[in-house]
Coordinates of C-alpha atoms and ligand atoms in Angstrom, one line a residue:
M1 CA -105.9 203.9 141.2
G2 CA -109.5 204.9 141.6
F3 CA -110.6 201.2 141.8
S4 CA -107.9 200.2 144.3
L5 CA -108.7 203.3 146.4
S6 CA -112.3 202.5 146.7
K7 CA -111.4 198.9 147.6
Q8 CA -109.2 200.3 150.3
L9 CA -111.8 202.6 151.6
N10 CA -114.1 199.6 152.2
K11 CA -111.2 198.1 153.9
A12 CA -110.6 201.2 156.0
A13 CA -114.2 201.1 157.1
K14 CA -113.9 197.4 158.0
M15 CA -110.5 197.9 159.7
S16 CA -111.9 200.6 162.0
A17 CA -114.8 198.3 162.8
C18 CA -112.6 195.3 163.2
S19 CA -109.9 196.7 165.4
G20 CA -109.9 200.5 166.0
R21 CA -107.0 202.2 167.6
E22 CA -106.2 199.3 169.9
G23 CA -105.8 196.8 167.2
A24 CA -104.3 198.9 164.5
K25 CA -100.7 197.9 163.7
V26 CA -98.5 200.9 163.2
V27 CA -94.8 200.6 162.2
I28 CA -92.7 203.7 162.6
I29 CA -89.4 203.9 160.6
G30 CA -86.7 205.8 162.5
S31 CA -86.3 206.7 166.2
G32 CA -85.2 210.3 165.9
F33 CA -87.3 213.1 167.4
A34 CA -90.0 212.6 164.8
G35 CA -90.2 208.9 165.3
L36 CA -90.2 208.9 169.1
A37 CA -92.7 211.8 169.2
A38 CA -95.0 209.8 167.0
A39 CA -94.6 206.6 169.0
S40 CA -95.1 208.3 172.3
T41 CA -98.2 210.2 171.1
L42 CA -99.8 207.0 169.6
V43 CA -99.1 205.0 172.7
K44 CA -100.6 207.7 174.9
G45 CA -103.5 207.9 172.5
G46 CA -104.5 204.3 173.0
F47 CA -102.6 202.5 170.2
K48 CA -101.4 199.2 171.6
N49 CA -99.6 197.9 168.6
V50 CA -96.7 200.3 167.8
L51 CA -93.4 199.1 166.5
V52 CA -90.4 201.3 165.8
L53 CA -87.8 200.0 163.4
E54 CA -84.4 201.8 163.8
A55 CA -81.4 201.3 161.5
K56 CA -78.9 202.3 164.1
D57 CA -78.1 200.7 167.4
R58 CA -79.3 203.8 169.3
I59 CA -82.2 206.2 169.4
G60 CA -82.0 209.9 168.5
G61 CA -80.9 210.0 164.8
R62 CA -79.3 213.4 164.3
A63 CA -79.5 214.1 168.0
N64 CA -76.5 212.1 169.2
T65 CA -75.3 212.8 172.8
T66 CA -72.0 211.1 173.6
K67 CA -69.2 211.1 176.1
P68 CA -66.0 210.6 174.2
F69 CA -63.6 212.8 176.3
T70 CA -64.7 212.9 179.9
E71 CA -67.8 212.2 181.9
N72 CA -69.4 215.3 180.3
V73 CA -71.5 215.1 177.2
I74 CA -70.6 216.2 173.6
E75 CA -73.4 216.8 171.1
V76 CA -72.3 215.3 167.7
G77 CA -75.5 216.5 166.1
A78 CA -78.1 218.9 167.5
N79 CA -76.9 221.0 170.3
W80 CA -79.3 223.9 171.0
I81 CA -83.0 224.4 171.4
H82 CA -83.9 227.2 169.0
G83 CA -86.3 229.6 170.5
Q84 CA -88.4 229.4 173.7
I85 CA -92.0 230.7 173.2
G86 CA -94.0 228.0 171.4
N87 CA -91.1 225.6 171.3
P88 CA -92.4 222.2 172.7
L89 CA -88.9 220.9 173.4
F90 CA -88.0 224.0 175.4
K91 CA -91.2 223.5 177.3
I92 CA -90.4 219.8 178.1
A93 CA -86.8 220.8 179.0
K94 CA -87.9 223.5 181.3
E95 CA -90.6 221.4 183.0
K96 CA -88.3 218.5 183.5
N97 CA -85.4 220.7 184.6
L98 CA -83.2 219.7 181.7
L99 CA -81.8 223.1 180.7
S100 CA -78.4 224.2 181.6
E101 CA -77.7 226.5 184.6
G102 CA -74.5 228.2 185.7
L103 CA -72.6 227.9 182.4
P104 CA -70.4 230.8 181.7
S105 CA -72.5 233.5 180.0
S106 CA -71.8 234.3 176.4
E107 CA -71.9 238.0 177.5
S108 CA -68.8 237.6 179.5
S109 CA -66.9 236.1 176.6
E110 CA -66.3 237.1 173.0
D111 CA -65.1 235.7 169.7
Y112 CA -61.5 236.5 168.7
F113 CA -61.3 237.2 164.9
F114 CA -57.9 236.7 163.2
K115 CA -56.7 237.3 159.6
E116 CA -54.5 234.8 157.8
D117 CA -51.5 237.1 158.4
G118 CA -52.1 236.5 162.2
K119 CA -53.4 240.0 162.8
P120 CA -56.5 240.4 165.0
V121 CA -59.4 242.4 163.7
P122 CA -60.7 245.2 165.9
N123 CA -63.9 244.3 167.8
T124 CA -65.5 247.5 166.5
I125 CA -65.4 246.4 162.9
V126 CA -66.5 242.9 163.8
D127 CA -69.5 244.2 165.8
Q128 CA -70.5 246.7 163.1
V129 CA -70.4 244.1 160.3
N130 CA -72.2 241.5 162.5
T131 CA -74.9 244.0 163.3
L132 CA -75.4 245.0 159.7
F133 CA -75.4 241.3 158.6
S134 CA -78.0 240.3 161.1
N135 CA -80.2 243.3 160.1
L136 CA -80.0 242.1 156.5
T137 CA -80.8 238.5 157.3
D138 CA -83.6 239.6 159.5
K139 CA -85.1 241.5 156.5
A140 CA -85.0 238.3 154.5
S141 CA -86.5 236.3 157.4
H142 CA -89.3 238.7 157.9
D143 CA -90.3 238.9 154.3
A144 CA -89.1 242.5 154.1
L145 CA -86.9 242.3 151.0
A146 CA -86.8 245.1 148.6
P147 CA -88.4 244.2 145.2
E148 CA -85.0 244.1 143.5
H149 CA -83.8 241.5 146.0
Q150 CA -86.7 239.2 146.0
D151 CA -85.6 237.0 143.1
L152 CA -81.9 236.8 144.2
T153 CA -80.0 234.2 145.9
M154 CA -79.2 234.9 149.6
G155 CA -75.6 235.5 148.6
A156 CA -76.4 238.0 145.8
Y157 CA -78.9 239.9 148.0
L158 CA -76.4 240.2 150.9
D159 CA -73.6 241.4 148.5
D160 CA -75.9 244.0 147.0
A161 CA -77.1 245.3 150.3
F162 CA -73.7 245.2 152.0
G163 CA -72.1 246.9 149.0
T164 CA -73.8 250.2 149.8
S165 CA -72.3 250.3 153.4
P166 CA -69.1 252.2 154.1
L167 CA -67.9 248.9 155.8
A168 CA -67.6 247.4 152.3
A169 CA -64.9 249.9 151.5
T170 CA -62.5 248.4 154.0
E171 CA -60.5 245.1 153.6
D172 CA -61.3 244.1 157.2
G173 CA -65.0 244.9 156.7
R174 CA -65.1 242.8 153.6
Q175 CA -63.3 239.9 155.3
V176 CA -65.7 239.9 158.3
F177 CA -68.6 240.0 155.9
E178 CA -67.3 237.0 154.0
W179 CA -67.0 235.2 157.4
C180 CA -70.6 236.1 158.2
K181 CA -71.8 234.5 155.0
R182 CA -69.7 231.4 155.7
N183 CA -71.1 231.2 159.2
E184 CA -74.6 231.6 157.8
C185 CA -74.0 228.5 155.7
T186 CA -74.0 226.6 159.0
D187 CA -77.5 227.7 159.8
E188 CA -78.6 226.9 156.3
A189 CA -76.7 223.7 155.9
C190 CA -75.8 224.8 152.4
S191 CA -72.6 224.7 150.4
S192 CA -73.0 228.4 149.6
L193 CA -75.4 231.2 150.1
Y194 CA -75.2 231.7 146.4
E195 CA -77.3 228.5 146.2
V196 CA -80.0 229.5 148.6
S197 CA -83.2 231.4 147.9
A198 CA -83.4 234.8 149.6
S199 CA -87.2 235.1 149.5
Q200 CA -87.8 231.6 150.9
M201 CA -85.9 232.5 154.1
S202 CA -89.1 234.0 155.4
N203 CA -90.8 230.6 155.4
Y204 CA -88.7 229.5 158.3
T205 CA -90.2 230.7 161.5
T206 CA -87.8 231.9 164.3
L207 CA -89.5 231.4 167.7
E208 CA -89.1 234.1 170.2
G209 CA -86.7 233.8 173.1
D210 CA -83.0 233.0 173.0
F211 CA -82.0 231.2 169.8
F212 CA -79.2 229.2 171.5
N213 CA -80.7 227.4 174.6
T214 CA -78.2 225.0 176.0
L215 CA -79.3 221.7 177.6
G216 CA -78.0 220.6 181.0
P217 CA -75.6 217.8 181.7
G218 CA -77.8 215.1 180.1
G219 CA -77.8 217.0 176.8
Y220 CA -80.4 216.2 174.1
R221 CA -80.5 212.5 175.2
A222 CA -82.3 213.6 178.3
I223 CA -85.2 214.9 176.3
L224 CA -85.3 211.8 174.1
D225 CA -85.5 209.8 177.3
V226 CA -88.6 211.7 178.3
L227 CA -90.3 210.5 175.1
L228 CA -88.8 207.0 175.4
K229 CA -90.6 206.6 178.8
D230 CA -93.9 206.4 177.0
V231 CA -92.8 203.7 174.6
P232 CA -93.1 200.2 175.9
S233 CA -89.8 198.4 176.2
G234 CA -89.3 196.1 173.3
A235 CA -91.3 198.3 170.9
I236 CA -88.1 199.6 169.4
K237 CA -86.1 197.2 167.2
Y238 CA -82.6 198.5 166.8
S239 CA -80.1 197.7 164.0
S240 CA -83.1 197.0 161.7
P241 CA -82.6 199.0 158.5
V242 CA -85.7 198.9 156.4
K243 CA -85.1 197.9 152.8
S244 CA -88.6 198.0 151.3
I245 CA -92.0 199.4 152.0
R246 CA -94.8 197.7 150.0
W247 CA -98.0 199.6 150.2
D248 CA -101.4 199.5 148.5
L249 CA -101.6 195.7 149.1
A250 CA -105.2 194.8 148.5
K251 CA -107.0 193.5 151.5
E252 CA -108.7 190.2 151.2
G253 CA -110.9 188.3 153.6
N254 CA -112.6 189.7 156.6
C255 CA -111.7 190.5 160.2
Q256 CA -110.8 186.9 161.0
D257 CA -108.7 186.6 157.9
Q258 CA -106.9 189.9 157.8
R259 CA -104.2 191.0 155.4
Y260 CA -102.6 194.3 155.9
P261 CA -102.3 197.1 153.3
V262 CA -98.6 197.7 154.1
Q263 CA -95.6 195.4 154.4
V264 CA -92.2 196.5 155.7
I265 CA -89.2 194.4 154.9
C266 CA -85.9 194.9 156.6
E267 CA -82.4 194.3 155.1
N268 CA -82.1 191.2 157.3
G269 CA -85.2 189.7 155.7
Q270 CA -87.5 190.3 158.7
S271 CA -90.9 191.5 157.5
F272 CA -93.7 193.3 159.3
E273 CA -97.3 193.8 158.2
A274 CA -99.0 197.0 159.1
D275 CA -102.2 199.0 158.8
H276 CA -100.1 202.2 158.8
V277 CA -96.4 203.1 158.5
I278 CA -94.9 206.4 159.5
V279 CA -91.7 207.1 157.6
T280 CA -89.4 209.5 159.4
V281 CA -86.1 208.9 157.6
S282 CA -84.1 212.0 156.7
L283 CA -84.5 213.8 153.4
G284 CA -80.9 212.6 152.7
V285 CA -82.0 209.0 152.9
L286 CA -85.1 209.7 150.8
K287 CA -82.9 211.3 148.1
E288 CA -80.7 208.2 148.0
K289 CA -83.4 205.5 148.4
A290 CA -86.9 206.9 147.5
T291 CA -87.0 205.2 144.1
T292 CA -86.1 201.8 145.5
L293 CA -87.7 202.0 149.0
F294 CA -91.3 202.2 148.0
T295 CA -93.4 199.7 145.9
P296 CA -95.4 201.0 144.1
G297 CA -93.2 204.1 143.6
L298 CA -93.9 207.5 145.1
P299 CA -96.1 210.0 143.3
V300 CA -94.3 212.4 141.0
N301 CA -94.9 215.5 143.2
K302 CA -93.3 213.7 146.2
L303 CA -90.4 212.6 144.1
N304 CA -89.9 216.1 142.8
A305 CA -90.0 217.5 146.4
I306 CA -87.3 215.0 147.4
K307 CA -85.2 216.0 144.5
N308 CA -85.7 219.8 144.7
L309 CA -85.3 220.5 148.4
G310 CA -81.7 220.7 149.5
F311 CA -80.1 218.6 152.2
G312 CA -76.8 220.0 153.2
V313 CA -73.9 218.8 155.3
V314 CA -72.8 220.5 158.5
D315 CA -69.9 218.8 160.4
K316 CA -68.2 219.4 163.7
I317 CA -64.5 218.8 164.5
F318 CA -64.0 218.4 168.2
L319 CA -60.4 218.9 169.4
Y320 CA -59.6 218.0 173.0
F321 CA -56.4 219.4 174.6
E322 CA -54.8 218.5 177.9
K323 CA -55.0 222.2 178.8
S324 CA -56.5 225.3 177.3
F325 CA -54.3 227.8 175.4
W326 CA -56.9 230.6 174.8
P327 CA -57.7 233.6 177.0
T328 CA -60.5 233.0 179.6
D329 CA -62.8 235.5 177.9
C330 CA -62.5 233.8 174.5
A331 CA -65.7 232.2 173.1
G332 CA -64.0 231.0 170.0
V333 CA -61.3 231.7 167.4
Q334 CA -62.8 232.8 164.1
M335 CA -60.7 232.8 160.9
L336 CA -60.9 235.4 158.1
W337 CA -59.4 234.9 154.7
K338 CA -58.4 237.4 152.0
E339 CA -60.1 235.1 149.5
G340 CA -62.6 233.2 151.5
P341 CA -65.0 230.7 149.8
E342 CA -68.1 232.9 150.3
N343 CA -66.4 235.8 148.4
K344 CA -68.5 236.1 145.2
D345 CA -65.5 236.1 142.8
V346 CA -63.9 233.1 144.6
Y347 CA -67.2 231.2 144.7
E348 CA -67.6 231.7 140.9
A349 CA -64.0 230.9 140.1
L350 CA -64.3 227.6 142.1
S351 CA -67.7 226.6 140.9
E352 CA -66.3 224.4 138.2
G353 CA -63.5 221.9 138.6
D354 CA -62.0 220.4 141.7
A355 CA -59.7 223.2 142.8
W356 CA -61.9 223.9 145.9
K357 CA -60.8 220.5 147.3
T358 CA -57.3 221.8 147.9
T359 CA -58.6 224.7 150.0
W360 CA -61.4 222.7 151.7
F361 CA -60.3 224.0 155.2
K362 CA -61.1 227.6 154.2
K363 CA -64.7 226.6 154.8
I364 CA -64.1 226.1 158.5
T365 CA -65.5 229.2 160.1
G366 CA -63.5 228.8 163.3
F367 CA -63.2 226.9 166.5
D368 CA -65.6 227.6 169.3
T369 CA -65.2 226.7 173.0
V370 CA -67.4 223.8 174.1
A371 CA -69.8 223.8 177.1
R372 CA -68.6 221.8 180.0
H373 CA -65.3 221.1 178.3
P374 CA -62.9 223.8 179.3
T375 CA -60.0 222.3 177.2
A376 CA -62.0 221.5 174.0
L377 CA -62.7 223.4 170.8
C378 CA -65.3 222.7 168.2
G379 CA -64.6 223.5 164.5
W380 CA -67.6 224.0 162.1
I381 CA -67.6 223.2 158.4
T382 CA -70.4 222.9 155.8
G383 CA -71.3 221.9 152.3
R384 CA -69.2 220.1 149.7
E385 CA -66.1 221.0 151.7
A386 CA -67.5 219.2 154.7
L387 CA -68.3 216.1 152.6
H388 CA -64.8 216.2 151.2
M389 CA -63.3 216.4 154.7
E390 CA -65.3 213.4 155.7
K391 CA -63.2 211.3 153.4
L392 CA -59.9 212.4 154.9
Q393 CA -58.1 210.6 157.7
D394 CA -58.6 212.0 161.2
S395 CA -54.9 212.6 161.5
E396 CA -54.9 214.8 158.4
I397 CA -57.8 216.8 159.6
R398 CA -56.2 217.2 163.0
D399 CA -52.9 218.4 161.5
T400 CA -54.7 220.9 159.3
C401 CA -56.7 222.3 162.2
L402 CA -53.5 222.7 164.3
R403 CA -51.7 224.4 161.5
L404 CA -54.7 226.9 161.1
L405 CA -54.9 227.5 164.9
R406 CA -51.2 228.2 165.2
S407 CA -50.8 230.3 162.1
F408 CA -53.9 232.5 162.7
T409 CA -53.5 233.1 166.4
G410 CA -49.7 232.9 166.9
W411 CA -50.5 231.3 170.2
S412 CA -48.6 228.3 171.5
V413 CA -51.1 225.5 170.6
P414 CA -50.3 222.1 172.2
A415 CA -50.9 218.7 170.6
V416 CA -54.4 217.4 170.4
S417 CA -54.9 214.5 172.8
K418 CA -58.3 213.3 171.7
M419 CA -60.6 214.2 168.8
L420 CA -64.1 213.4 167.4
I421 CA -65.2 214.3 163.9
S422 CA -68.8 214.0 162.8
R423 CA -69.4 212.5 159.3
W424 CA -73.1 213.1 158.8
G425 CA -72.9 213.2 155.0
S426 CA -71.2 209.7 154.9
D427 CA -73.6 208.2 157.4
S428 CA -75.7 205.9 155.3
H429 CA -78.7 206.3 157.6
I430 CA -78.7 210.1 157.5
R431 CA -76.8 211.4 154.4
G432 CA -76.5 215.0 155.5
S433 CA -77.5 217.3 158.3
Y434 CA -80.6 219.3 157.6
T435 CA -82.8 220.8 154.9
F436 CA -82.6 224.0 153.0
V437 CA -84.5 225.6 150.2
P438 CA -82.4 226.0 147.1
D439 CA -82.7 229.0 144.8
G440 CA -85.7 228.6 142.5
V441 CA -87.6 226.1 144.6
D442 CA -91.0 226.7 146.2
G443 CA -90.2 225.5 149.7
V444 CA -93.8 225.5 151.1
A445 CA -95.1 223.4 148.2
A446 CA -92.2 221.0 148.5
H447 CA -92.4 220.6 152.3
K448 CA -96.2 220.0 151.9
A449 CA -95.7 217.4 149.1
L450 CA -93.2 215.6 151.3
A451 CA -95.6 215.5 154.2
S452 CA -98.7 214.3 152.4
P453 CA -99.7 210.7 153.1
L454 CA -100.2 207.8 150.7
P455 CA -102.3 206.9 148.9
P456 CA -102.5 210.4 147.4
K457 CA -105.6 212.4 147.9
D458 CA -108.4 211.8 145.5
A459 CA -110.8 214.7 145.3
S460 CA -113.8 212.4 144.6
I461 CA -113.3 210.5 147.8
G462 CA -114.0 211.8 151.3
K463 CA -112.2 209.9 154.1
R464 CA -109.3 208.0 152.7
Q465 CA -107.3 205.1 153.9
L466 CA -104.0 206.1 155.5
Q467 CA -101.3 203.7 154.6
V468 CA -97.9 205.5 154.5
L469 CA -97.4 208.7 156.5
F470 CA -94.4 211.0 156.4
A471 CA -92.8 212.9 159.3
G472 CA -89.3 214.3 159.9
E473 CA -87.7 217.7 160.0
A474 CA -87.9 218.2 156.2
T475 CA -91.7 217.8 156.3
H476 CA -92.3 220.9 158.4
V477 CA -93.2 224.0 156.4
N478 CA -91.9 226.5 159.0
F479 CA -89.6 224.7 161.5
Y480 CA -87.6 222.5 159.0
T481 CA -84.0 222.0 160.1
T482 CA -84.8 221.8 163.8
T483 CA -85.4 219.2 166.5
H484 CA -88.7 220.9 167.5
G485 CA -89.8 220.8 163.8
A486 CA -89.0 217.1 163.7
Y487 CA -90.9 216.5 167.0
L488 CA -93.9 218.4 165.8
T489 CA -94.1 216.4 162.6
G490 CA -94.1 213.2 164.6
I491 CA -97.0 214.5 166.6
R492 CA -98.8 215.7 163.5
E493 CA -98.8 212.3 161.9
A494 CA -99.8 210.5 165.2
E495 CA -102.7 212.9 165.5
R496 CA -103.6 212.2 161.9
L497 CA -103.9 208.5 162.8
K498 CA -105.8 209.3 166.0
S499 CA -108.4 211.3 164.1
Y500 CA -108.6 208.6 161.5
Y501 CA -109.8 206.3 164.2
T502 CA -112.1 208.8 165.7
V503 CA -115.4 208.5 163.9
Ligands
FAD601 C1 -74.4 218.7 163.0 C2 -75.9 219.0 163.3 C3 -76.2 220.1 164.2 C4 -77.6 220.3 164.4 N1 -77.9 221.3 165.3 C5 -79.1 221.5 165.7 C6 -79.5 222.4 166.8 O1 -78.6 223.0 167.4 N2 -80.8 222.6 167.0 C7 -81.8 222.0 166.3 O2 -83.0 222.2 166.6 N3 -81.5 221.1 165.3 C8 -80.2 220.9 165.0 N4 -79.9 219.9 164.1 C9 -81.0 219.3 163.3 C10 -81.7 218.2 164.1 O3 -80.8 217.4 164.6 C11 -82.7 217.5 163.2 O4 -83.6 218.4 162.5 C12 -83.6 216.5 163.9 O5 -82.8 215.8 164.9 C13 -84.2 215.5 162.9 O6 -85.0 214.6 163.5 P1 -85.8 213.6 162.6 O7 -86.5 212.6 163.5 O8 -86.5 214.3 161.5 O9 -84.7 212.7 161.7 P2 -83.5 211.9 162.2 O10 -82.9 212.3 163.5 O11 -82.5 211.8 161.0 O12 -84.1 210.4 162.5 C14 -84.4 209.5 161.4 C15 -84.0 208.1 161.9 O13 -84.3 207.2 160.9 C16 -83.3 206.2 160.9 N5 -83.3 205.5 159.6 C17 -82.8 206.0 158.4 N6 -83.0 205.1 157.5 C18 -83.6 204.1 158.0 C19 -84.0 202.8 157.5 N7 -83.9 202.5 156.2 N8 -84.6 201.9 158.3 C20 -84.8 202.2 159.7 N9 -84.4 203.4 160.2 C21 -83.8 204.3 159.4 C22 -82.0 206.9 161.3 O14 -81.0 206.1 161.8 C23 -82.5 207.9 162.3 O15 -82.4 207.4 163.6 C24 -78.6 219.6 163.8 C25 -78.2 218.5 163.0 C26 -76.9 218.2 162.8 C27 -76.6 217.0 161.9

């Protein structure tokens, strides 16, 4: 590697001299927030030769704004901007007037919690457990865990801490607590909190300001369009899945006879040479393809990071009715089980074998009302149960949801007239929803290893050739899982290239 690196350094020096930013060929793989942020930053920074290869026939990746029911948008993937202060996407949305105004305030509506026997749970208990639960998760997020909790999974820590509360002595309290854990799985994109590290929660930085900022009528697509404006038309090639990235190709010749260090080959056989490639595919795609996508193969620390970080599935089940059947102050119907999947004993009993498949629907937290769709509900489901659901027919999922809604609420629930179910785990260009840090994994080291460019750093060499760079939500140490995290990583890698060409 030492020999080939020094050869490339000569090349890097020649490349800068030959072409500089204007002539450098950059290929970006993926047009999600990371890819578009990188493309827009490079173009604005004077790079004239930027090509984005996107496997799908649309931009956005896990931000997918659609209109399946009415003229109003539905977000199949990302929905909210998390946090305000220091959030670059909140800033863009505010400046461009893309945030929602005039939607019913969440303060004027509330969740309705029902038990499986159809009985509602008093708000006082729900509020008390919810408050205690968020105090406990805040402790984990702010690195304030007691020493005896630091090496536990999130599930084990929460059980231990909740166990000392009088709320744990009541059946209702325990059921609401189990729901809180199930709901938290949505934030963590994990199958279970018993698989997530408690102490690593503090690596994720929660930005100040409302956590659930809703976008206006254009949804997330409106922010993507802001980035798209900077990218020349024709610079994005759609339906172009990349099959192979060949890097470390020795340069021969001189400026007039230039060969490039990286070659990108698409599944349709099209091939592109590049000075630099920015890979923004999801961690799910890397888990599936990292060993075949790169030649030569990735360094061991990067492969380990890809293997060790978790990439969980969160799915949404949108049900559209001709008219609403819930009270006007209802923000959602939440379902409590006597033996819910995030109950420790149930979790342990179901950890082996396939019995959990017969009760997959117990992982649905509930059905929330949907902004701008007064007659639609959105069910949330995570983890292996979500992946299992993805394999079922829409009609089976619909019938199960209707059965749940009817039996829990006792309300007169009409037929579903339209529906839309996300299948992020089965999507071959995504393979999941977002990143989490499993128990026993050093998240910071793994995110950093994922983010480091190729060729790997060699301590004996100063400035190194940059061939393959990595961006995407999973490569951010503090904002992984989010759109703003993805966006910032695209900018980070574009800035890395900009400074590479700044002598
Ligand atoms: C259900 C759901 C809800 C979410 N909710 C929120 C939320 O409310 N707020 C929030 O901040 N975040 C949310 N997120 C997470 C957020 O959507 C992601 O963190 C962010 O969009 C990731 O952007 P990215 O650019 O890193 O990756 P992606 O969006 O995955 O972009 C990668 C792109 O690469 C393309 N690609 C893959 N393989 C290839 C290949 N071989 N060749 C070419 N192209 C390829 C893909 O098609 C994709 O377009 C949610 C995600 C999901 C799934």
